[in-house]
GROMACS .gro file of C-alpha atoms in nm:
model
  215
    1MET     CA    1   9.721  10.678   7.721
    2PHE     CA    2   9.624  10.338   7.874
    3THR     CA    3   9.297  10.141   7.895
    4GLY     CA    4   9.356   9.997   8.252
    5LEU     CA    5   9.356   9.610   8.082
    6VAL     CA    6   9.652   9.454   8.205
    7GLU     CA    7   9.866   9.245   7.969
    8CYS     CA    8  10.066   9.063   8.207
    9THR     CA    9  10.212   9.060   8.549
   10ALA     CA   10  10.592   9.048   8.620
   11ARG     CA   11  10.835   9.116   8.902
   12ILE     CA   12  11.094   9.369   9.035
   13ILE     CA   13  11.464   9.234   8.955
   14SER     CA   14  11.648   9.550   9.092
   15ALA     CA   15  11.602   9.885   9.218
   16LYS     CA   16  11.911  10.109   9.190
   17ARG     CA   17  11.956  10.476   9.261
   18SER     CA   18  12.120  10.695   9.007
   19GLY     CA   19  12.143  11.044   9.114
   20ASP     CA   20  11.801  11.148   9.209
   21MET     CA   21  11.644  10.896   9.016
   22VAL     CA   22  11.573  10.536   9.070
   23GLU     CA   23  11.619  10.284   8.807
   24LEU     CA   24  11.380   9.973   8.823
   25GLU     CA   25  11.445   9.651   8.617
   26ILE     CA   26  11.147   9.442   8.541
   27GLY     CA   27  11.165   9.074   8.464
   28ASP     CA   28  10.953   8.797   8.323
   29VAL     CA   29  10.796   9.021   8.073
   30PRO     CA   30  10.681   8.833   7.779
   31PHE     CA   31  10.663   9.147   7.547
   32ALA     CA   32  11.015   9.299   7.672
   33GLY     CA   33  11.166   9.211   7.323
   34GLU     CA   34  10.917   9.417   7.161
   35LEU     CA   35  10.987   9.754   7.356
   36LYS     CA   36  11.245  10.025   7.261
   37ARG     CA   37  11.396  10.314   7.441
   38GLY     CA   38  11.133  10.585   7.511
   39ASP     CA   39  10.819  10.357   7.501
   40SER     CA   40  10.571  10.417   7.789
   41VAL     CA   41  10.475  10.134   7.990
   42SER     CA   42  10.222  10.143   8.283
   43VAL     CA   43  10.391   9.985   8.580
   44SER     CA   44  10.102   9.919   8.836
   45GLY     CA   45   9.932  10.229   8.709
   46ALA     CA   46  10.226  10.466   8.689
   47CYS     CA   47  10.326  10.568   8.349
   48LEU     CA   48  10.724  10.499   8.281
   49SER     CA   49  10.949  10.539   8.017
   50VAL     CA   50  11.168  10.244   7.905
   51ILE     CA   51  11.548  10.320   7.916
   52VAL     CA   52  11.684   9.964   7.823
   53SER     CA   53  11.510   9.654   7.709
   54GLY     CA   54  11.594   9.304   7.668
   55ARG     CA   55  11.460   8.974   7.563
   56SER     CA   56  11.275   8.919   7.882
   57SER     CA   57  11.330   9.231   8.096
   58PHE     CA   58  11.327   9.603   8.059
   59THR     CA   59  11.435   9.916   8.273
   60VAL     CA   60  11.251  10.226   8.340
   61GLU     CA   61  11.353  10.553   8.542
   62ILE     CA   62  11.162  10.665   8.836
   63MET     CA   63  11.168  11.053   8.936
   64PRO     CA   64  11.146  11.162   9.279
   65GLU     CA   65  10.777  11.267   9.233
   66THR     CA   66  10.656  10.901   9.125
   67PHE     CA   67  10.899  10.754   9.382
   68ASP     CA   68  10.744  10.960   9.681
   69ASN     CA   69  10.381  10.958   9.547
   70THR     CA   70  10.323  10.598   9.436
   71VAL     CA   71  10.378  10.235   9.578
   72LEU     CA   72  10.685  10.194   9.360
   73GLY     CA   73  10.878  10.387   9.606
   74LYS     CA   74  10.891  10.122   9.840
   75ALA     CA   75  10.876   9.841   9.607
   76GLY     CA   76  11.204   9.622   9.593
   77PRO     CA   77  11.312   9.311   9.426
   78GLY     CA   78  11.037   9.038   9.412
   79TYR     CA   79  10.767   9.288   9.418
   80ARG     CA   80  10.497   9.195   9.154
   81VAL     CA   81  10.356   9.440   8.900
   82ASN     CA   82  10.080   9.482   8.669
   83LEU     CA   83  10.218   9.597   8.315
   84GLU     CA   84  10.042   9.752   8.008
   85ARG     CA   85  10.185   9.895   7.694
   86ALA     CA   86  10.044  10.242   7.589
   87MET     CA   87   9.761  10.186   7.343
   88PRO     CA   88   9.818  10.222   6.995
   89ALA     CA   89   9.623  10.443   6.780
   90THR     CA   90   9.490  10.150   6.582
   91GLY     CA   91   9.391   9.954   6.871
   92ARG     CA   92   9.048   9.880   7.021
   93PHE     CA   93   8.955  10.092   7.334
   94GLU     CA   94   8.838   9.905   7.608
   95GLY     CA   95   8.849   9.966   7.987
   96HIS     CA   96   8.850  10.319   8.032
   97ILE     CA   97   9.094  10.622   7.996
   98VAL     CA   98   9.391  10.589   8.212
   99THR     CA   99   9.663  10.825   8.188
  100GLY     CA  100   9.951  10.647   8.436
  101HIS     CA  101   9.937  10.955   8.657
  102VAL     CA  102   9.865  10.842   8.998
  103ASP     CA  103   9.658  11.039   9.237
  104LEU     CA  104   9.714  10.874   9.538
  105ILE     CA  105   9.814  10.595   9.774
  106SER     CA  106   9.530  10.410   9.910
  107ARG     CA  107   9.496  10.117  10.138
  108VAL     CA  108   9.284   9.793  10.120
  109VAL     CA  109   9.046   9.866  10.436
  110ALA     CA  110   8.799   9.548  10.374
  111LEU     CA  111   8.787   9.245  10.180
  112LYS     CA  112   8.501   8.997  10.109
  113SER     CA  113   8.492   8.689   9.909
  114ARG     CA  114   8.154   8.624   9.732
  115GLY     CA  115   8.164   8.260   9.575
  116LYS     CA  116   8.439   8.290   9.305
  117SER     CA  117   8.456   8.676   9.316
  118ARG     CA  118   8.596   8.924   9.548
  119GLU     CA  119   8.480   9.273   9.677
  120LEU     CA  120   8.754   9.509   9.810
  121ASP     CA  121   8.725   9.833   9.997
  122PHE     CA  122   8.995  10.102   9.957
  123SER     CA  123   9.045  10.423  10.155
  124LEU     CA  124   8.940  10.730  10.016
  125PRO     CA  125   9.005  11.111  10.141
  126SER     CA  126   8.714  11.290  10.227
  127ASP     CA  127   8.801  11.577   9.986
  128ALA     CA  128   8.804  11.349   9.698
  129ALA     CA  129   8.473  11.174   9.749
  130GLY     CA  130   8.314  11.344   9.441
  131LEU     CA  131   8.600  11.212   9.218
  132VAL     CA  132   8.467  10.849   9.276
  133VAL     CA  133   8.098  10.761   9.190
  134ARG     CA  134   7.911  10.467   9.192
  135LYS     CA  135   7.914  10.284   8.852
  136GLY     CA  136   8.193  10.503   8.766
  137SER     CA  137   8.548  10.403   8.680
  138VAL     CA  138   8.860  10.400   8.861
  139ALA     CA  139   9.214  10.269   8.831
  140VAL     CA  140   9.370  10.048   9.110
  141GLN     CA  141   9.739   9.931   9.050
  142GLY     CA  142   9.676  10.023   8.678
  143VAL     CA  143   9.385   9.790   8.647
  144SER     CA  144   9.038   9.956   8.530
  145LEU     CA  145   8.773   9.874   8.777
  146THR     CA  146   8.399   9.971   8.802
  147VAL     CA  147   8.304  10.137   9.144
  148ILE     CA  148   7.993   9.929   9.327
  149GLU     CA  149   7.953  10.152   9.635
  150ARG     CA  150   8.126  10.467   9.743
  151GLY     CA  151   8.114  10.576  10.115
  152ASP     CA  152   8.226  10.883  10.295
  153SER     CA  153   8.593  10.747  10.326
  154SER     CA  154   8.618  10.443  10.117
  155PHE     CA  155   8.505  10.287   9.787
  156ARG     CA  156   8.438   9.924   9.683
  157VAL     CA  157   8.507   9.743   9.383
  158GLY     CA  158   8.447   9.377   9.276
  159LEU     CA  159   8.682   9.172   9.135
  160ILE     CA  160   8.597   8.883   8.880
  161PRO     CA  161   8.793   8.549   8.889
  162GLU     CA  162   8.971   8.676   8.567
  163THR     CA  163   9.104   8.985   8.720
  164LEU     CA  164   9.194   8.782   9.040
  165ARG     CA  165   9.401   8.527   8.824
  166SER     CA  166   9.539   8.788   8.574
  167THR     CA  167   9.664   9.107   8.815
  168THR     CA  168   9.811   9.153   9.121
  169LEU     CA  169   9.495   9.242   9.284
  170GLY     CA  170   9.409   8.870   9.357
  171VAL     CA  171   9.685   8.863   9.649
  172LEU     CA  172   9.594   9.212   9.824
  173LYS     CA  173   9.542   9.152  10.196
  174ILE     CA  174   9.386   9.449  10.450
  175GLY     CA  175   9.641   9.704  10.489
  176ASP     CA  176   9.825   9.670  10.167
  177PRO     CA  177   9.898  10.018   9.978
  178VAL     CA  178   9.787  10.050   9.610
  179ASN     CA  179   9.812  10.308   9.354
  180VAL     CA  180   9.489  10.491   9.271
  181GLU     CA  181   9.419  10.700   8.957
  182TYR     CA  182   9.064  10.885   8.944
  183ASP     CA  183   8.866  10.906   8.606
  184ILE     CA  184   9.017  11.185   8.404
  185LEU     CA  185   8.673  11.305   8.320
  186SER     CA  186   8.598  11.340   8.695
  187LYS     CA  187   8.896  11.539   8.757
  188TYR     CA  188   8.831  11.775   8.462
  189LEU     CA  189   8.468  11.839   8.570
  190LYS     CA  190   8.562  11.879   8.937
  191ASP     CA  191   8.812  12.163   8.851
  192LEU     CA  192   8.577  12.332   8.628
  193VAL     CA  193   8.296  12.342   8.888
  194GLU     CA  194   8.554  12.460   9.144
  195ASP     CA  195   8.656  12.733   8.908
  196ARG     CA  196   8.284  12.843   8.839
  197THR     CA  197   8.189  12.834   9.205
  198SER     CA  198   8.465  12.966   9.404
  199ASP     CA  199   8.265  13.233   9.544
  200ASP     CA  200   7.958  12.990   9.655
  201ASP     CA  201   7.939  12.676   9.823
  202GLY     CA  202   8.068  12.463   9.536
  203ARG     CA  203   7.770  12.225   9.532
  204LEU     CA  204   7.704  12.047   9.192
  205THR     CA  205   7.349  12.075   9.073
  206VAL     CA  206   7.162  12.005   8.758
  207ASP     CA  207   7.102  12.383   8.692
  208ARG     CA  208   7.471  12.457   8.743
  209LEU     CA  209   7.563  12.184   8.501
  210ALA     CA  210   7.326  12.314   8.239
  211GLY     CA  211   7.457  12.672   8.289
  212MET     CA  212   7.813  12.523   8.186
  213GLY     CA  213   7.689  12.378   7.876
  214TRP     CA  214   7.602  12.018   7.984
  215SER     CA  215   7.266  11.905   7.893
   0.00000   0.00000   0.00000
């Protein structure tokens, strides 16, 4: 489990195919020497397992599912990534619960600077609108962000100067692809509602939530 608070950015050194897997070597990593085989690391929002670690780099394996459904599938040498190690049981919990299971590849559809901060709009499938709510949490490229607006086909987040400096979100341009993970609580609630309302219109109401035990 991760929190969406990025520890550092790094760059992909190499991408090598090994059977149906792809091995990514990631360099310029300040904590690489602390990693061991089997450790989990969020790489731009995708939870990957370390297979080799060195003083300043480590290597992870990407299975076909991850390769096909995250931006890492088209990332080559030089591509910069956000990194976060799994949260220790004794660590402080900040950000929000991020599993590292990417839900979709979205794209930047609008960008606006507001003084030192910046607002970005990302595309959103119509069938996923209920998974993103205003003032709720969403992970973009592994970064925990707060949704400030949600439309029918997009959602907006605000980036403070620190986020622009310390993550790869600061260099995004319109059209760039990004990994998006919805809040895990939203996904569970959506599944629960759909299971309970399969024979009606599926709308979520206060009475329906109360009937499910939410009060």
